[in-house]
Amino acid sequence: MQEVKDQWIWFVDEELIPALLKLEQGDPQWKKRAASSPAFVKAVTWHLEGRTEQALAELARGAENPASAAECLSAMGHIQFELNLFEEAAASYGRAATADPDDKTAHFNRGLCLEKLRRYKEAALCFEKAAALDPGRAEPRLALGVCLLHMKKPKQAQETFEQCLNRDSSNPTALFGKAVALQLLWQFDQAADIYRRLLQRNPNAEEVLVNLIAIGVARRDTGNLKEYCERLQRIRPKSRPVLEGMATVALANGDWENAALYSGDLASLEPEMMEAWFNLGVAQHRLNHLEAAAKAFARAAELKPDHKSVHSCLGAVLEQKGDWEAARKAYEKAVQAAPDQAGPLWSLAIGHEQRGNWIDAEKVYQRLVKVSPDSAEAWFRLGNMRAERGNWKASTEALEHSTRIRGDWADAWVNLGVACWHEGDREGASQAFDMALVVEPENKEVLRGQAHLSIECGEFERAEEMAARLSQLGESTAELLYHIGLLRQKSGEHAGATEYYRQALNQKPRFSEALINLGHALRAMGDEAEANACWRKAVEYEPELAGKYFVKTPR
């Protein structure tokens, strides 16, 4: 049977390239060149005095003149970039590139503006154009590589960074970019090697430490994770990567106290981070802090209601708290979030079953066998629920499924035998009990059931065999022997009946019913004296009961 466990989940840091693109916009040299238009001269004067609005206005007028349009537009873009007006700057650089298609700096700077606006596809085209105009310059290819990373094209990004490294094998930005690309391709060993080389150059490189922590988390490798976290902690105390890494180490090591501490700090720092709340719930649950665990899981469920595990974990905590109604609702939400997963269905079905809600449990098990048609236990429990409601035919069908899947499960064969017996299929019941005995030859419950079934079918030899096997196992078979004798007596086999009554009395000397019917069998055989002796003993042992048996026929 599947069991719902609040397994913690790994943090996923999607920001693997912080501060990778620290390139400055290309300097149009406008402060250094000779004035080519009156507007340009005035703009320089205004800008040097810090009067940017007047400078932009003057440059806009200068851009109307085709002769000075390119330089004025580039200068406008430069000022707008400084003011963080990236949309306007991109437009200015775009017009400059149109005015002078060979202006590599205009193409490059427009790409930077578009990158700031997260328009990575457009930015990549600008950087490609700049790289084509100036093949010897590294910056356009570095910027192109970054855009490719953002566009989730790590393989192309890796190739782009390698082109840069072919010209300068020690370029730190290209090395870092290649490492990020490898990391996104899950080539963690190669990525980590590059990061470690970069750390040798700069032991306090934050971005490198952050990504090494991310690799440790992704690989579920806590070996060096704590060391990197502690190094980053000295630089950026209680930052998100540090808390993620330390929480990961604690969770992996089963250090629930620290896992709760770091996950709690992370949840406070990043209140919208579902993983932090979920892992806080896991840690609190393991610490048996049920109230705190329930609150953490509830918050995680609010943040990500379609998560496949959070509702199941919340339900488990609520059920443990004794709030079945709330737990049931949580399990039902878990089923809605993951209708094709067996875990939530198991939790819901077993919860109903344990509380005697047979109809509800049966409905859930019916869904479960569709999701897990090869689960012998799911079919087994479905059969049991149908049996609880007296639906023996449907119970038989479900239990037959269970035995076909798992033929070595004695309990399934036993319950199938009982269901067949109630359904009136004695042959099917006997075959099921026989299969159970193949699996567990010394199963006393099955031996007793097969014996009673054999008696009912009039198969005395078979019943005797079962009784003998029970005796060999040290089991009292007085009641069983008594019933064999009773059936033999009813069929007129008085001598055979007396033999079984005596065997029953050897095991249970004060067995009044056996004494009474032994007396009747002896009397039928003409032995009045011994018959009377048996009846006297019965009266002696249970006088109020024995009187009921003084009739002409055995009972």
XYZ file of C-alpha atoms in Angstrom:
555
model
C 0.000 0.000 0.000
C 1.195 3.453 -0.766
C 1.701 5.718 2.189
C 1.451 9.478 2.175
C 4.674 10.989 3.488
C 5.461 14.664 3.793
C 8.697 14.396 1.850
C 10.412 17.764 1.636
C 10.923 19.331 -1.773
C 14.042 20.821 -3.287
C 14.328 24.540 -3.757
C 14.477 25.630 -7.374
C 16.401 28.824 -8.044
C 15.531 30.043 -11.523
C 17.876 33.050 -11.287
C 21.194 31.439 -12.146
C 22.702 34.418 -13.935
C 22.660 37.313 -11.459
C 24.957 40.178 -12.422
C 26.353 38.252 -15.370
C 25.710 41.098 -17.789
C 27.600 43.968 -16.198
C 28.535 45.533 -19.513
C 28.423 49.281 -19.927
C 26.822 50.898 -22.939
C 29.229 51.698 -25.686
C 30.608 55.224 -25.365
C 29.630 57.213 -28.449
C 32.638 59.474 -27.743
C 30.319 62.446 -27.982
C 32.097 64.296 -25.185
C 35.378 64.049 -27.047
C 34.535 64.660 -30.673
C 34.581 67.966 -32.505
C 31.200 69.640 -32.681
C 29.448 68.861 -35.952
C 26.261 70.832 -35.322
C 25.173 73.748 -33.132
C 22.545 71.547 -31.457
C 25.172 69.014 -30.453
C 27.367 71.753 -28.923
C 24.479 73.162 -26.907
C 23.490 69.652 -25.722
C 27.000 69.032 -24.416
C 26.877 72.286 -22.480
C 23.486 71.501 -20.955
C 24.536 67.946 -20.022
C 27.752 69.094 -18.358
C 25.666 71.467 -16.246
C 23.315 68.621 -15.298
C 20.389 70.066 -17.248
C 19.364 66.849 -18.975
C 15.915 67.943 -20.135
C 17.382 70.885 -22.048
C 20.096 68.613 -23.448
C 17.530 66.095 -24.707
C 15.426 68.836 -26.253
C 18.439 70.278 -28.070
C 19.477 66.836 -29.333
C 15.949 66.170 -30.571
C 16.171 69.330 -32.671
C 19.580 68.297 -33.957
C 18.248 64.856 -34.931
C 15.945 66.514 -37.423
C 19.006 67.353 -39.514
C 20.041 64.238 -41.506
C 23.686 65.273 -41.314
C 23.765 65.167 -37.526
C 20.886 62.712 -36.874
C 22.994 59.648 -36.022
C 25.250 61.345 -33.458
C 22.390 63.299 -31.857
C 20.191 60.198 -31.558
C 23.026 58.162 -30.008
C 23.649 60.957 -27.531
C 19.944 61.015 -26.665
C 20.048 57.264 -26.068
C 23.058 57.690 -23.800
C 21.300 60.248 -21.594
C 18.046 58.242 -21.508
C 19.971 55.130 -20.512
C 21.551 57.055 -17.623
C 18.037 58.080 -16.529
C 16.872 54.423 -16.686
C 14.488 55.354 -19.500
C 15.281 52.134 -21.317
C 12.245 52.135 -23.603
C 13.060 55.631 -24.850
C 16.777 54.860 -25.064
C 16.096 51.741 -27.150
C 14.016 53.837 -29.542
C 16.745 56.488 -29.835
C 19.480 53.921 -30.500
C 17.201 52.191 -32.994
C 16.740 55.426 -34.938
C 20.506 56.018 -34.770
C 21.165 52.546 -36.208
C 18.675 53.260 -38.967
C 20.401 56.551 -39.753
C 23.782 54.785 -39.802
C 23.401 50.985 -40.282
C 27.131 50.463 -39.750
C 27.098 52.088 -36.305
C 28.138 49.054 -34.251
C 27.838 51.012 -30.989
C 24.230 51.985 -31.695
C 23.297 48.343 -32.338
C 25.104 47.202 -29.204
C 23.598 49.883 -26.969
C 20.104 49.251 -28.293
C 20.612 45.591 -27.382
C 21.556 46.582 -23.831
C 18.376 48.650 -23.502
C 16.238 45.778 -24.791
C 18.003 43.391 -22.415
C 17.078 45.702 -19.541
C 13.476 45.516 -20.750
C 13.735 41.688 -20.868
C 13.044 41.685 -24.589
C 15.769 39.103 -25.061
C 14.950 37.937 -28.565
C 15.144 41.487 -29.963
C 18.261 42.199 -27.914
C 19.954 39.082 -29.304
C 19.426 40.321 -32.866
C 21.073 43.636 -31.973
C 24.072 41.899 -30.403
C 24.435 39.610 -33.416
C 24.516 42.674 -35.683
C 27.091 44.412 -33.461
C 29.261 41.267 -33.392
C 29.127 41.011 -37.173
C 30.213 44.659 -37.529
C 33.062 44.240 -35.028
C 34.142 40.552 -34.864
C 37.125 41.299 -32.653
C 35.136 42.808 -29.827
C 34.111 40.426 -27.012
C 31.240 42.382 -25.464
C 28.584 41.767 -28.177
C 29.118 37.998 -28.040
C 29.080 37.985 -24.242
C 25.821 39.907 -24.272
C 24.418 37.567 -26.931
C 25.288 34.577 -24.744
C 23.418 36.100 -21.817
C 20.328 36.668 -23.954
C 20.435 33.057 -25.119
C 20.506 31.936 -21.486
C 17.453 34.048 -20.761
C 15.782 32.588 -23.841
C 16.349 29.095 -22.380
C 18.790 28.135 -25.116
C 21.737 26.974 -22.989
C 23.371 24.899 -25.733
C 23.594 27.873 -28.108
C 24.713 30.060 -25.211
C 27.508 27.607 -24.383
C 28.739 27.721 -27.982
C 28.657 31.534 -27.962
C 30.673 31.779 -24.751
C 33.171 29.246 -26.110
C 33.717 31.514 -29.133
C 34.694 34.261 -26.690
C 36.981 31.885 -24.782
C 38.719 30.883 -28.013
C 39.965 34.490 -28.176
C 40.562 34.912 -24.429
C 40.520 31.723 -22.367
C 40.645 33.626 -19.087
C 37.719 35.982 -19.683
C 35.792 35.710 -16.371
C 32.433 36.718 -17.834
C 32.712 34.136 -20.605
C 33.786 31.459 -18.118
C 30.891 32.268 -15.811
C 28.441 32.295 -18.719
C 29.666 28.919 -19.955
C 29.334 27.495 -16.444
C 25.753 28.743 -16.213
C 24.956 27.188 -19.595
C 26.419 23.856 -18.465
C 24.479 24.104 -15.223
C 21.229 24.638 -17.112
C 22.122 21.600 -19.231
C 22.526 19.626 -15.960
C 26.219 19.056 -16.684
C 26.941 19.849 -13.069
C 30.464 18.448 -12.775
C 31.803 20.591 -15.621
C 29.948 23.665 -14.380
C 31.236 23.201 -10.827
C 34.820 22.849 -12.082
C 34.599 26.254 -13.774
C 32.974 27.858 -10.731
C 35.752 26.549 -8.492
C 38.369 28.021 -10.853
C 36.598 31.372 -10.651
C 36.517 31.115 -6.855
C 40.286 30.705 -6.820
C 40.538 34.092 -8.521
C 37.924 35.697 -6.290
C 37.029 33.730 -3.136
C 34.189 36.152 -2.389
C 32.489 36.023 -5.788
C 28.851 36.064 -4.717
C 27.341 34.897 -8.002
C 29.719 31.948 -8.150
C 28.872 30.882 -4.596
C 25.160 31.279 -5.300
C 25.350 28.996 -8.328
C 27.505 26.417 -6.540
C 24.835 26.318 -3.853
C 22.207 25.866 -6.566
C 24.175 22.922 -7.985
C 24.410 21.334 -4.541
C 20.657 21.667 -4.119
C 19.849 20.357 -7.614
C 22.165 17.356 -7.223
C 20.913 16.633 -3.715
C 24.568 16.697 -2.793
C 25.101 18.301 0.584
C 28.830 17.512 0.646
C 30.193 21.018 0.005
C 26.879 22.806 0.281
C 27.296 23.843 3.895
C 30.783 25.241 3.232
C 29.562 27.379 0.327
C 26.593 28.563 2.366
C 28.823 29.580 5.257
C 31.127 31.493 2.894
C 28.202 33.319 1.332
C 26.721 33.936 4.785
C 29.753 36.056 5.649
C 29.151 38.178 2.554
C 25.337 38.223 2.426
C 23.993 37.204 5.855
C 20.621 35.445 5.808
C 20.223 35.905 2.063
C 17.876 33.656 0.130
C 20.594 31.378 -1.333
C 22.161 30.935 2.117
C 18.856 30.052 3.761
C 17.927 27.708 0.901
C 21.243 25.913 1.126
C 21.271 25.606 4.912
C 17.659 24.421 4.923
C 18.543 21.848 2.270
C 21.447 20.519 4.336
C 19.307 20.306 7.465
C 16.424 18.589 5.672
C 18.714 16.069 3.984
C 20.360 15.224 7.309
C 17.077 14.937 9.183
C 18.046 17.872 11.388
C 14.444 18.985 11.839
C 15.153 21.717 14.388
C 17.509 23.578 12.043
C 15.350 22.724 9.050
C 12.442 24.465 10.768
C 14.679 27.398 11.722
C 16.101 28.021 8.233
C 12.846 27.281 6.408
C 11.035 29.640 8.770
C 13.578 32.401 8.144
C 13.275 31.799 4.413
C 9.477 31.967 4.582
C 9.754 35.284 6.427
C 12.224 36.607 3.852
C 10.264 35.266 0.873
C 6.624 35.044 2.059
C 5.413 34.096 -1.435
C 7.845 31.180 -1.748
C 5.801 27.988 -1.625
C 8.815 25.674 -1.135
C 9.837 27.493 2.038
C 6.405 27.063 3.632
C 6.141 23.455 2.483
C 9.502 22.483 3.942
C 8.693 24.376 7.125
C 5.572 22.219 7.368
C 7.617 19.058 6.865
C 10.094 20.001 9.587
C 7.367 21.011 12.046
C 5.472 17.788 11.346
C 8.566 15.696 12.019
C 8.973 17.617 15.283
C 5.329 16.754 16.068
C 4.435 20.449 16.161
C 1.107 19.729 14.509
C -0.439 23.181 14.807
C 2.616 24.880 13.295
C 2.849 22.227 10.576
C -0.808 22.685 9.646
C -0.384 26.460 9.352
C 2.720 26.089 7.175
C 1.110 23.542 4.847
C -2.050 25.662 4.635
C 0.012 28.671 3.551
C 1.857 26.551 0.973
C -1.504 25.347 -0.340
C -2.690 28.950 -0.703
C 0.400 29.837 -2.705
C 0.237 26.817 -4.987
C -3.192 25.155 -4.835
C -2.401 22.843 -7.753
C 0.706 21.339 -6.128
C 0.570 17.552 -6.067
C 1.771 17.016 -2.488
C 0.845 19.978 -0.326
C -2.839 19.084 0.205
C -1.962 15.470 1.032
C 0.542 16.608 3.644
C -1.933 19.091 5.089
C -4.545 16.342 5.239
C -2.172 13.984 7.051
C -1.449 16.608 9.720
C -5.119 17.495 10.166
C -6.043 13.823 10.436
C -3.338 13.329 13.042
C -4.810 16.288 14.941
C -8.162 14.476 14.962
C -9.940 16.823 12.546
C -11.136 14.289 9.996
C -13.597 16.629 8.288
C -10.873 19.177 7.495
C -8.472 16.361 6.562
C -11.058 14.886 4.198
C -11.429 18.229 2.408
C -7.648 18.523 2.083
C -7.380 14.999 0.656
C -10.161 15.762 -1.833
C -8.274 18.870 -2.986
C -5.175 16.698 -3.357
C -7.158 14.343 -5.584
C -8.358 17.301 -7.665
C -4.795 18.588 -8.020
C -3.446 15.167 -9.016
C -6.331 12.955 -10.195
C -3.933 10.491 -11.800
C -1.876 9.907 -8.647
C -2.641 7.108 -6.215
C -1.291 8.670 -3.008
C -4.137 11.127 -2.282
C -6.735 8.478 -3.147
C -5.133 6.053 -0.702
C -5.214 8.626 2.085
C -8.855 9.447 1.439
C -9.975 5.833 1.068
C -8.204 4.538 4.167
C -9.502 7.493 6.189
C -13.071 6.578 5.248
C -12.427 2.882 5.873
C -10.984 3.448 9.338
C -14.117 5.388 10.282
C -16.515 2.760 8.963
C -17.657 4.875 6.017
C -17.940 1.811 3.789
C -19.876 3.451 0.952
C -17.516 6.435 0.691
C -14.480 4.177 0.978
C -15.793 1.906 -1.778
C -16.293 4.881 -4.108
C -12.717 6.031 -3.603
C -11.304 2.516 -4.033
C -13.233 2.258 -7.309
C -11.354 5.353 -8.516
C -8.099 3.983 -7.137
C -8.231 0.735 -9.112
C -8.649 2.804 -12.282
C -5.556 4.829 -11.427
C -3.603 1.777 -10.192
C -5.141 -1.236 -11.946
C -2.147 -3.396 -11.011
C -2.441 -2.722 -7.280
C -3.426 -5.971 -5.583
C -4.135 -4.155 -2.329
C -6.455 -1.639 -3.960
C -8.566 -4.467 -5.404
C -8.339 -6.322 -2.077
C -9.679 -3.378 -0.093
C -12.377 -2.692 -2.679
C -13.489 -6.303 -2.273
C -13.514 -5.943 1.504
C -15.644 -2.780 1.365
C -18.162 -4.553 -0.849
C -18.188 -7.470 1.570
C -18.874 -5.111 4.477
C -22.006 -4.006 2.635
C -23.023 -7.595 1.836
C -22.431 -7.222 -1.908
C -20.788 -10.627 -2.206
C -20.903 -10.935 -5.993
C -19.073 -7.627 -6.520
C -16.734 -8.488 -3.658
C -15.830 -11.757 -5.376
C -15.013 -9.948 -8.627
C -12.695 -7.464 -6.897
C -10.928 -10.144 -4.860
C -10.409 -12.270 -7.967
C -8.575 -9.283 -9.492
C -6.402 -9.093 -6.392
C -5.440 -12.778 -6.506
C -4.656 -12.623 -10.227
C -2.205 -9.799 -9.564
C -0.693 -11.316 -6.453
C -1.184 -15.033 -6.254
C 0.920 -15.483 -3.115
C -1.296 -13.387 -0.846
C -3.090 -15.712 1.569
C -5.422 -13.031 2.973
C -6.761 -12.277 -0.489
C -7.472 -15.969 -1.119
C -9.151 -16.313 2.283
C -11.429 -13.335 1.722
C -12.215 -14.568 -1.780
C -13.168 -17.920 -0.291
C -15.472 -16.267 2.242
C -17.088 -14.138 -0.476
C -17.648 -17.181 -2.705
C -19.092 -19.101 0.246
C -21.583 -16.319 0.985
C -22.401 -16.113 -2.718
C -23.279 -19.817 -2.628
C -20.294 -20.907 -4.697
C -18.969 -23.670 -2.430
C -16.645 -25.048 -5.068
C -15.108 -21.614 -5.658
C -14.759 -21.105 -1.923
C -13.009 -24.457 -1.490
C -10.601 -23.706 -4.338
C -9.783 -20.305 -2.842
C -9.119 -21.840 0.581
C -6.904 -24.470 -1.053
C -4.855 -21.722 -2.735
C -4.501 -19.958 0.593
C -3.171 -23.188 2.096
C -0.644 -23.521 -0.728
C 0.714 -20.124 0.295
C 0.406 -20.685 4.058
C 0.009 -24.411 4.806
C -0.243 -23.793 8.554
C -2.773 -20.993 8.454
C -5.175 -22.066 11.200
C -7.950 -19.721 10.099
C -7.936 -21.202 6.606
C -7.756 -24.796 7.862
C -10.746 -24.185 10.124
C -12.699 -22.461 7.340
C -11.973 -25.264 4.874
C -13.019 -27.826 7.478
C -16.383 -26.155 8.143
C -16.951 -25.754 4.400
C -16.182 -29.464 3.902
C -18.655 -30.364 6.648
C -21.300 -28.220 4.984
C -20.593 -29.963 1.674
C -20.713 -33.396 3.327
C -17.047 -34.042 2.529
C -16.222 -35.787 5.792
C -12.804 -37.076 4.764
C -11.745 -33.586 3.743
C -13.044 -32.200 7.039
C -11.194 -34.919 8.931
C -7.981 -34.022 7.107
C -8.322 -30.367 8.132
C -9.071 -31.375 11.728
C -5.981 -33.593 11.820
C -3.786 -30.777 10.509
C -5.181 -28.414 13.124
C -4.444 -30.957 15.852
C -0.856 -31.252 14.635
C -0.571 -27.484 15.086
C -1.718 -27.810 18.688
C -5.150 -26.374 18.047
C -8.241 -27.559 19.902
C -10.634 -29.086 17.369
C -13.375 -30.190 19.771
C -16.084 -28.050 18.148
C -15.006 -29.151 14.688
C -14.976 -32.837 15.626
C -18.374 -32.421 17.263
C -19.861 -31.025 14.032
C -18.371 -33.864 11.967
C -19.943 -36.327 14.381
C -23.260 -34.483 14.275
C -23.453 -34.662 10.472
C -22.496 -38.343 10.458
C -25.173 -39.011 13.050
C -27.805 -37.165 11.016
C -26.885 -39.294 8.002
C -27.394 -42.444 10.088
C -23.693 -43.244 10.609
C -24.044 -43.684 14.382
C -20.806 -45.641 14.864
C -18.781 -43.024 13.002
C -20.547 -40.296 14.932
C -19.630 -41.825 18.311
C -15.958 -41.869 17.262
C -15.943 -38.092 16.609
C -17.944 -37.302 19.748
C -15.407 -39.238 21.822
C -12.487 -37.394 20.127
C -14.192 -34.102 20.910
C -14.685 -35.148 24.549
C -11.023 -36.157 24.834
C -10.134 -32.516 24.085
C -13.060 -31.008 26.027
C -14.363 -33.431 28.702
C -17.146 -31.094 29.922
C -18.562 -30.632 26.422
C -22.264 -31.086 27.275
C -23.594 -31.008 23.698
C -21.144 -33.764 22.697
C -22.182 -35.899 25.702
C -25.872 -35.504 24.897
C -25.501 -36.453 21.225
C -23.061 -39.257 22.038
C -25.806 -40.619 24.255
C -28.318 -40.465 21.394
C -25.888 -42.241 19.041
C -25.193 -44.982 21.612
C -28.897 -45.446 22.286
C -29.521 -45.785 18.545
C -26.882 -48.515 18.541
C -28.661 -50.274 21.452
C -26.244 -49.316 24.248
C -28.741 -47.852 26.725
C -26.408 -48.115 29.734
C -23.605 -46.051 28.255
C -26.114 -43.638 26.759
C -27.598 -43.023 30.201
C -24.091 -42.559 31.635
C -23.375 -39.844 29.047
C -26.630 -38.043 29.848
C -25.957 -38.196 33.578
C -22.574 -36.515 33.026
C -24.216 -33.832 30.893
C -26.772 -33.170 33.642
C -23.971 -33.083 36.200
C -21.976 -30.505 34.201
C -24.834 -28.286 33.027
C -28.184 -29.358 34.418
C -30.122 -26.383 32.998
C -28.764 -27.036 29.498
C -28.769 -30.790 29.478
C -32.518 -31.019 29.923
C -33.069 -29.382 26.581
C -31.282 -32.191 24.822
C -33.391 -35.093 26.099
C -35.205 -35.580 22.843
C -35.472 -38.490 20.463
C -33.237 -37.001 17.765
C -29.784 -35.479 17.964
C -29.437 -31.706 17.742
